[in-house]
Amino acid sequence: MNDLFLRPEHVLQGGYFHSTLRKLQEPNTSIEPHNIMYPVFLLENEDAIQPVGSMPNVHRYGVNQLIPALTTLVDKGLKSILIFGIVETMPKDPTGSSADDVSNPVIKALPKLRDAFPQLLIACDVCLCPYTSHGHCGVLTNTGAIDHAASVKRIAEVALAYAKAGAHVVAPSDMMDNRIKAIKDALISHKLQNQVSVLSYSCKFASSMYGPFRDTMKSSPMEGDRKCYQLPPGSAALAARAAARDVAEGADFLMVKPGLPYLDIVKQTKDQFPNHPLFIYQVSGEYAMISRSGDSNEVQTTLMETLTCMRRAGADCIITYFAPVILSIISGKH
Ligand code: PB1
């Protein structure tokens, strides 16, 4: 062998043969409870609990069932949740008026959750699609296009309602231009700007991986699709411009969604805005894929590798339906 292969700088394996040496060379990839946010589905019926067929081990809860379920997870270290309201008896109409109705399950549950879990960070998804008759995330014109001004007004109203009810974080997943500024303005005018954060779904793509969620929420568009307000999967440029728009409008945190297929966008966004906490939403389709990737041990190994890669790409927090599994792994409590 010529001497090229014997040069000391080409001998790497002496630097990572030991697990501690490997850990030393995986900076900022640890998975701790504060790196995980647990999405939960909240029903009108306060005593109900319903399994989600398309998402193994995921349930839809009434608040009286959610509290004991979260108690177990808080004991294992859970630090934050993201609430999605589901209405089955309340009306769905063109402006999503049930979204901020006093009877909305999210608004009714927030004080109870804040009381039950004083230390838990409670975020609320803000969108119209679970509440609109047409299933879109905004208000439509009479020609079926997005009515930008009406949509932004409604999203800000809903975000303010959740903030007033006790949300620590409001997370607009609608993707409408300028809703971040409208939400911030509403929080400021109600003296809530220093008590409520805005987590923007800034880089959210028109993905095919939301199917199980839409099935669970019954939130698919009645007609058309969301391609005119969610980002085209092939555009890193629009993702960069959307993140810049939301930072300029006052977003406290940014998000890339879905996660694994978009890790290049995660790195791009973290490089573009290193001082803004960056969330990844590991969506329902990703959850379903990994859940079916093997036996429970193989699923856990694949899951933790995926989370490590998400953290390596720049994610500070991962929104994941696997939170119960992850907490069991990192807490050692099963
Ligand atoms: O897990 C998931 O699939 C999340 C889906 C996501 C929730 N924020 C949205 C995607 C969609 O249905 O277009 C809901 C939009 N408000």
CSV table of C-alpha atoms and ligand atoms in Angstrom, one decimal:
chain,number,residue,atom,x,y,z
A,1,MET,CA,0.0,0.0,0.0
A,2,ASN,CA,1.4,3.4,-0.8
A,3,ASP,CA,2.0,5.9,2.1
A,4,LEU,CA,-1.2,7.9,1.2
A,5,PHE,CA,-3.3,5.4,3.2
A,6,LEU,CA,-1.0,5.4,6.2
A,7,ARG,CA,-1.2,9.2,6.9
A,8,PRO,CA,-2.4,9.8,10.5
A,9,GLU,CA,-5.0,12.4,9.4
A,10,HIS,CA,-6.7,9.7,7.4
A,11,VAL,CA,-7.2,7.4,10.4
A,12,LEU,CA,-10.7,8.5,11.7
A,13,GLN,CA,-11.8,5.4,13.6
A,14,GLY,CA,-9.6,6.2,16.5
A,15,GLY,CA,-11.9,9.2,17.2
A,16,TYR,CA,-15.2,7.4,17.6
A,17,PHE,CA,-14.7,3.9,18.7
A,18,HIS,CA,-16.1,4.7,22.2
A,19,SER,CA,-19.8,5.8,22.8
A,20,THR,CA,-18.7,8.9,24.7
A,21,LEU,CA,-16.4,9.9,21.8
A,22,ARG,CA,-19.4,9.5,19.4
A,23,LYS,CA,-21.6,11.6,21.6
A,24,LEU,CA,-18.9,14.3,21.7
A,25,GLN,CA,-19.1,14.5,17.9
A,26,GLU,CA,-22.9,14.7,17.6
A,27,PRO,CA,-23.4,18.3,19.0
A,28,ASN,CA,-26.9,19.7,19.4
A,29,THR,CA,-28.7,16.5,18.6
A,30,SER,CA,-29.8,15.4,22.1
A,31,ILE,CA,-33.5,14.7,22.6
A,32,GLU,CA,-34.8,16.1,25.8
A,33,PRO,CA,-38.4,16.7,26.9
A,34,HIS,CA,-38.2,20.4,25.9
A,35,ASN,CA,-37.3,19.4,22.4
A,36,ILE,CA,-40.6,17.6,22.0
A,37,MET,CA,-44.2,19.1,21.6
A,38,TYR,CA,-47.1,16.7,21.7
A,39,PRO,CA,-50.1,17.4,19.4
A,40,VAL,CA,-53.4,16.4,20.9
A,41,PHE,CA,-56.9,16.3,19.5
A,42,LEU,CA,-59.7,17.7,21.6
A,43,LEU,CA,-63.3,16.7,21.2
A,44,GLU,CA,-66.5,18.6,22.2
A,45,ASN,CA,-67.7,15.6,24.3
A,46,GLU,CA,-65.7,16.1,27.4
A,47,ASP,CA,-65.8,12.5,28.5
A,48,ALA,CA,-65.1,10.9,25.1
A,49,ILE,CA,-62.0,9.0,24.1
A,50,GLN,CA,-61.7,7.7,20.5
A,51,PRO,CA,-58.9,5.8,18.8
A,52,VAL,CA,-57.6,7.2,15.5
A,53,GLY,CA,-57.8,4.3,13.0
A,54,SER,CA,-55.1,5.7,10.7
A,55,MET,CA,-52.7,6.5,13.5
A,56,PRO,CA,-51.9,3.6,15.8
A,57,ASN,CA,-51.8,4.6,19.6
A,58,VAL,CA,-53.2,8.1,18.8
A,59,HIS,CA,-56.6,9.1,20.3
A,60,ARG,CA,-59.1,12.0,20.2
A,61,TYR,CA,-59.9,13.1,23.8
A,62,GLY,CA,-62.6,15.0,25.6
A,63,VAL,CA,-60.9,17.2,28.2
A,64,ASN,CA,-61.9,14.9,31.1
A,65,GLN,CA,-60.0,12.1,29.4
A,66,LEU,CA,-57.1,14.3,28.2
A,67,ILE,CA,-56.2,15.4,31.7
A,68,PRO,CA,-55.4,11.8,33.0
A,69,ALA,CA,-53.6,11.0,29.8
A,70,LEU,CA,-51.4,14.1,30.1
A,71,THR,CA,-50.8,13.5,33.8
A,72,THR,CA,-49.1,10.2,32.9
A,73,LEU,CA,-46.9,12.0,30.3
A,74,VAL,CA,-46.1,15.0,32.5
A,75,ASP,CA,-44.8,12.5,35.1
A,76,LYS,CA,-42.5,11.3,32.3
A,77,GLY,CA,-41.3,14.8,31.6
A,78,LEU,CA,-43.7,16.2,29.0
A,79,LYS,CA,-43.1,19.9,28.6
A,80,SER,CA,-45.4,21.1,25.9
A,81,ILE,CA,-48.6,20.3,23.9
A,82,LEU,CA,-50.2,21.6,20.8
A,83,ILE,CA,-54.0,21.5,20.8
A,84,PHE,CA,-56.3,20.9,17.8
A,85,GLY,CA,-60.1,21.3,18.4
A,86,ILE,CA,-62.6,19.0,16.7
A,87,VAL,CA,-66.3,19.9,16.4
A,88,GLU,CA,-68.9,17.3,15.6
A,89,THR,CA,-72.2,19.0,16.8
A,90,MET,CA,-71.2,22.7,16.5
A,91,PRO,CA,-71.9,24.2,13.1
A,92,LYS,CA,-69.4,24.5,10.3
A,93,ASP,CA,-70.0,27.7,8.2
A,94,PRO,CA,-68.1,29.8,5.6
A,95,THR,CA,-66.2,31.8,8.1
A,96,GLY,CA,-65.5,29.1,10.7
A,97,SER,CA,-67.5,30.9,13.4
A,98,SER,CA,-67.2,27.9,15.8
A,99,ALA,CA,-63.4,28.3,16.0
A,100,ASP,CA,-63.7,31.1,18.6
A,101,ASP,CA,-67.2,30.4,19.9
A,102,VAL,CA,-67.3,30.2,23.7
A,103,SER,CA,-68.5,26.6,23.4
A,104,ASN,CA,-65.5,25.7,21.4
A,105,PRO,CA,-63.7,22.7,23.1
A,106,VAL,CA,-60.3,24.4,23.0
A,107,ILE,CA,-61.6,27.6,24.7
A,108,LYS,CA,-63.5,25.5,27.3
A,109,ALA,CA,-60.5,23.2,28.0
A,110,LEU,CA,-57.8,25.8,28.3
A,111,PRO,CA,-58.6,27.0,31.8
A,112,LYS,CA,-58.9,23.4,33.0
A,113,LEU,CA,-55.6,22.4,31.4
A,114,ARG,CA,-53.8,25.5,32.8
A,115,ASP,CA,-55.1,24.6,36.3
A,116,ALA,CA,-54.2,20.9,36.0
A,117,PHE,CA,-50.8,21.5,34.6
A,118,PRO,CA,-49.3,24.9,35.8
A,119,GLN,CA,-45.9,24.1,34.3
A,120,LEU,CA,-47.0,22.7,31.0
A,121,LEU,CA,-46.5,25.0,27.9
A,122,ILE,CA,-49.8,25.0,26.1
A,123,ALA,CA,-49.9,25.9,22.4
A,124,CYS,CA,-53.1,26.1,20.3
A,125,ASP,CA,-53.3,25.5,16.5
A,126,VAL,CA,-55.1,28.4,14.9
A,127,CYS,CA,-56.9,27.6,11.7
A,128,LEU,CA,-60.3,27.7,10.2
A,129,CYS,CA,-60.3,24.4,8.3
A,130,PRO,CA,-61.8,22.3,11.2
A,131,TYR,CA,-64.6,24.8,11.4
A,132,THR,CA,-65.4,25.9,7.8
A,133,SER,CA,-68.2,24.3,5.7
A,134,HIS,CA,-65.9,24.4,2.7
A,135,GLY,CA,-62.9,22.9,4.6
A,136,HIS,CA,-60.4,25.6,3.6
A,137,CYS,CA,-58.0,27.3,6.0
A,138,GLY,CA,-59.3,30.7,5.2
A,139,VAL,CA,-62.5,32.6,4.1
A,140,LEU,CA,-63.4,32.3,0.5
A,141,THR,CA,-64.7,34.9,-2.0
A,142,ASN,CA,-67.9,34.1,-3.9
A,143,THR,CA,-65.7,32.8,-6.7
A,144,GLY,CA,-64.0,30.3,-4.4
A,145,ALA,CA,-60.7,32.1,-4.1
A,146,ILE,CA,-59.1,33.0,-0.7
A,147,ASP,CA,-60.4,36.3,0.6
A,148,HIS,CA,-57.1,37.5,2.0
A,149,ALA,CA,-58.4,40.4,4.2
A,150,ALA,CA,-61.3,38.4,5.6
A,151,SER,CA,-59.1,35.3,6.3
A,152,VAL,CA,-56.4,37.3,8.1
A,153,LYS,CA,-59.1,39.1,10.2
A,154,ARG,CA,-60.7,35.7,11.2
A,155,ILE,CA,-57.3,34.1,12.0
A,156,ALA,CA,-56.4,37.0,14.2
A,157,GLU,CA,-59.8,36.8,16.0
A,158,VAL,CA,-59.4,33.1,16.6
A,159,ALA,CA,-55.8,33.5,17.9
A,160,LEU,CA,-56.9,36.3,20.2
A,161,ALA,CA,-59.7,34.2,21.6
A,162,TYR,CA,-57.3,31.3,22.4
A,163,ALA,CA,-54.8,33.8,23.9
A,164,LYS,CA,-57.5,35.2,26.1
A,165,ALA,CA,-58.7,31.7,27.1
A,166,GLY,CA,-55.2,30.8,28.4
A,167,ALA,CA,-53.0,29.6,25.5
A,168,HIS,CA,-49.2,30.3,26.0
A,169,VAL,CA,-48.6,30.0,22.3
A,170,VAL,CA,-50.8,30.5,19.3
A,171,ALA,CA,-49.7,28.6,16.1
A,172,PRO,CA,-51.4,29.8,12.9
A,173,SER,CA,-51.3,26.8,10.5
A,174,ASP,CA,-53.4,28.5,7.8
A,175,MET,CA,-50.4,29.9,5.8
A,176,MET,CA,-52.2,33.2,4.8
A,177,ASP,CA,-49.9,36.1,4.0
A,178,ASN,CA,-49.7,38.7,6.8
A,179,ARG,CA,-51.6,36.8,9.5
A,180,ILE,CA,-48.6,37.0,11.8
A,181,LYS,CA,-48.7,40.8,11.9
A,182,ALA,CA,-52.5,40.7,12.4
A,183,ILE,CA,-52.1,38.3,15.3
A,184,LYS,CA,-49.3,40.3,16.9
A,185,ASP,CA,-51.3,43.6,16.5
A,186,ALA,CA,-54.3,41.9,18.2
A,187,LEU,CA,-52.1,40.7,21.1
A,188,ILE,CA,-50.6,44.1,21.5
A,189,SER,CA,-53.9,45.9,21.5
A,190,HIS,CA,-55.1,43.5,24.2
A,191,LYS,CA,-51.9,43.8,26.3
A,192,LEU,CA,-51.1,40.1,25.8
A,193,GLN,CA,-48.0,40.6,23.7
A,194,ASN,CA,-45.7,39.7,26.6
A,195,GLN,CA,-47.7,36.7,27.7
A,196,VAL,CA,-48.4,34.9,24.5
A,197,SER,CA,-46.0,33.7,21.8
A,198,VAL,CA,-46.6,33.3,18.1
A,199,LEU,CA,-45.4,30.0,16.5
A,200,SER,CA,-45.7,30.5,12.8
A,201,TYR,CA,-46.2,27.5,10.5
A,202,SER,CA,-43.9,29.5,8.3
A,203,CYS,CA,-42.6,26.9,5.9
A,204,LYS,CA,-45.5,24.6,5.5
A,205,PHE,CA,-45.7,22.7,2.2
A,206,ALA,CA,-48.7,21.4,0.2
A,207,SER,CA,-47.8,17.8,1.2
A,208,SER,CA,-49.5,14.5,0.5
A,209,MET,CA,-48.5,13.5,4.0
A,210,TYR,CA,-51.4,15.1,5.9
A,211,GLY,CA,-54.0,12.4,5.1
A,212,PRO,CA,-54.3,10.7,8.5
A,213,PHE,CA,-54.7,14.1,10.2
A,214,ARG,CA,-57.4,15.2,7.8
A,215,ASP,CA,-59.2,11.9,8.3
A,216,THR,CA,-59.0,12.4,12.1
A,217,MET,CA,-60.1,16.1,11.9
A,218,LYS,CA,-62.5,15.7,9.0
A,219,SER,CA,-60.7,18.8,7.7
A,220,SER,CA,-60.2,18.1,4.1
A,221,PRO,CA,-61.2,20.8,1.6
A,222,MET,CA,-64.7,20.1,0.1
A,223,GLU,CA,-63.4,21.4,-3.2
A,224,GLY,CA,-60.0,22.1,-4.6
A,225,ASP,CA,-56.8,21.9,-2.6
A,226,ARG,CA,-54.5,24.0,-0.5
A,227,LYS,CA,-51.9,24.5,-3.1
A,228,CYS,CA,-52.6,28.3,-3.5
A,229,TYR,CA,-51.7,28.9,0.2
A,230,GLN,CA,-49.4,26.1,1.2
A,231,LEU,CA,-45.9,26.1,-0.3
A,232,PRO,CA,-45.1,24.1,-3.4
A,233,PRO,CA,-42.8,21.1,-2.3
A,234,GLY,CA,-40.1,22.0,-4.9
A,235,SER,CA,-39.6,25.7,-3.8
A,236,ALA,CA,-36.8,26.4,-1.3
A,237,ALA,CA,-37.0,30.0,-2.4
A,238,LEU,CA,-40.6,30.5,-1.4
A,239,ALA,CA,-39.8,28.8,1.9
A,240,ALA,CA,-37.0,31.3,2.5
A,241,ARG,CA,-39.3,34.2,1.6
A,242,ALA,CA,-42.1,32.9,3.8
A,243,ALA,CA,-39.8,32.6,6.7
A,244,ALA,CA,-38.5,36.2,6.1
A,245,ARG,CA,-42.1,37.5,5.8
A,246,ASP,CA,-43.0,36.0,9.2
A,247,VAL,CA,-39.9,37.1,10.9
A,248,ALA,CA,-40.5,40.6,9.7
A,249,GLU,CA,-44.1,40.5,11.0
A,250,GLY,CA,-43.0,39.4,14.4
A,251,ALA,CA,-43.1,35.6,14.6
A,252,ASP,CA,-41.4,34.4,17.8
A,253,PHE,CA,-40.8,30.9,16.4
A,254,LEU,CA,-40.6,29.4,12.9
A,255,MET,CA,-41.6,25.9,11.6
A,256,VAL,CA,-40.9,23.6,8.7
A,257,LYS,CA,-43.6,21.1,7.9
A,258,PRO,CA,-43.5,18.2,7.0
A,259,GLY,CA,-40.2,17.2,8.6
A,260,LEU,CA,-38.1,14.4,7.2
A,261,PRO,CA,-38.5,15.0,3.5
A,262,TYR,CA,-37.8,18.7,4.1
A,263,LEU,CA,-34.6,18.6,6.2
A,264,ASP,CA,-32.8,20.8,3.5
A,265,ILE,CA,-35.4,23.5,4.3
A,266,VAL,CA,-34.8,23.0,8.0
A,267,LYS,CA,-31.1,23.7,7.5
A,268,GLN,CA,-31.8,26.5,5.1
A,269,THR,CA,-34.2,28.2,7.6
A,270,LYS,CA,-31.9,27.7,10.6
A,271,ASP,CA,-29.0,29.2,8.6
A,272,GLN,CA,-31.2,32.1,7.5
A,273,PHE,CA,-32.6,32.8,11.0
A,274,PRO,CA,-30.2,31.3,13.6
A,275,ASN,CA,-31.7,33.4,16.4
A,276,HIS,CA,-35.3,32.1,16.0
A,277,PRO,CA,-36.3,28.8,17.6
A,278,LEU,CA,-37.2,26.5,14.8
A,279,PHE,CA,-39.8,23.8,15.1
A,280,ILE,CA,-40.4,20.7,12.8
A,281,TYR,CA,-43.8,19.2,12.6
A,282,GLN,CA,-43.4,15.4,12.1
A,283,VAL,CA,-46.8,15.1,10.4
A,284,SER,CA,-49.4,12.3,10.5
A,285,GLY,CA,-48.2,10.7,7.3
A,286,GLU,CA,-44.6,10.5,8.7
A,287,TYR,CA,-46.1,9.0,11.9
A,288,ALA,CA,-48.0,6.4,10.0
A,289,MET,CA,-44.9,5.4,7.9
A,290,ILE,CA,-42.6,5.0,10.9
A,291,SER,CA,-45.2,3.2,12.9
A,292,ARG,CA,-45.4,0.6,10.2
A,293,SER,CA,-41.7,0.3,9.7
A,294,GLY,CA,-41.1,-2.8,11.8
A,295,ASP,CA,-41.7,-4.2,15.3
A,296,SER,CA,-41.7,-1.9,18.3
A,297,ASN,CA,-38.0,-2.0,18.8
A,298,GLU,CA,-37.3,-1.3,15.2
A,299,VAL,CA,-39.9,1.6,15.3
A,300,GLN,CA,-38.2,3.1,18.3
A,301,THR,CA,-34.7,2.9,16.7
A,302,THR,CA,-35.9,4.4,13.5
A,303,LEU,CA,-37.8,7.1,15.4
A,304,MET,CA,-34.8,8.2,17.5
A,305,GLU,CA,-32.5,8.2,14.4
A,306,THR,CA,-35.1,10.4,12.6
A,307,LEU,CA,-35.2,12.8,15.6
A,308,THR,CA,-31.4,12.9,15.7
A,309,CYS,CA,-31.4,13.9,12.0
A,310,MET,CA,-34.0,16.5,12.6
A,311,ARG,CA,-32.0,18.0,15.4
A,312,ARG,CA,-28.8,17.8,13.3
A,313,ALA,CA,-30.5,19.7,10.5
A,314,GLY,CA,-31.3,22.6,13.0
A,315,ALA,CA,-34.6,21.8,14.7
A,316,ASP,CA,-34.9,23.1,18.2
A,317,CYS,CA,-38.3,21.4,18.9
A,318,ILE,CA,-40.1,18.6,17.1
A,319,ILE,CA,-43.9,18.4,17.1
A,320,THR,CA,-44.6,14.7,17.1
A,321,TYR,CA,-47.4,12.2,17.8
A,322,PHE,CA,-44.6,9.9,19.1
A,323,ALA,CA,-44.2,12.1,22.2
A,324,PRO,CA,-45.4,9.3,24.6
A,325,VAL,CA,-43.0,6.8,23.1
A,326,ILE,CA,-40.1,9.3,23.2
A,327,LEU,CA,-40.8,10.3,26.8
A,328,SER,CA,-40.8,6.6,27.8
A,329,ILE,CA,-37.4,6.1,26.0
A,330,ILE,CA,-35.7,9.1,27.5
A,331,SER,CA,-37.2,8.9,31.0
A,332,GLY,CA,-36.8,5.1,31.3
A,333,LYS,CA,-40.3,5.0,32.6
A,334,HIS,CA,-42.6,2.6,30.7
B,1,PB1,O1,-50.1,15.8,11.2
B,1,PB1,C1,-50.6,16.4,10.2
B,1,PB1,O2,-50.8,15.9,9.1
B,1,PB1,C2,-50.8,17.9,10.4
B,1,PB1,C3,-51.7,18.5,9.4
B,1,PB1,C4,-51.8,20.0,9.6
B,1,PB1,C5,-52.1,20.4,11.0
B,1,PB1,N1,-51.5,21.7,11.3
B,1,PB1,C6,-52.5,20.8,8.6
B,1,PB1,C7,-52.4,20.2,7.2
B,1,PB1,C8,-53.5,20.2,6.3
B,1,PB1,O3,-54.5,19.5,6.5
B,1,PB1,O4,-53.4,20.9,5.3
B,1,PB1,C9,-53.9,21.3,9.0
B,1,PB1,C10,-54.1,22.7,8.3
B,1,PB1,N2,-54.6,23.7,9.1
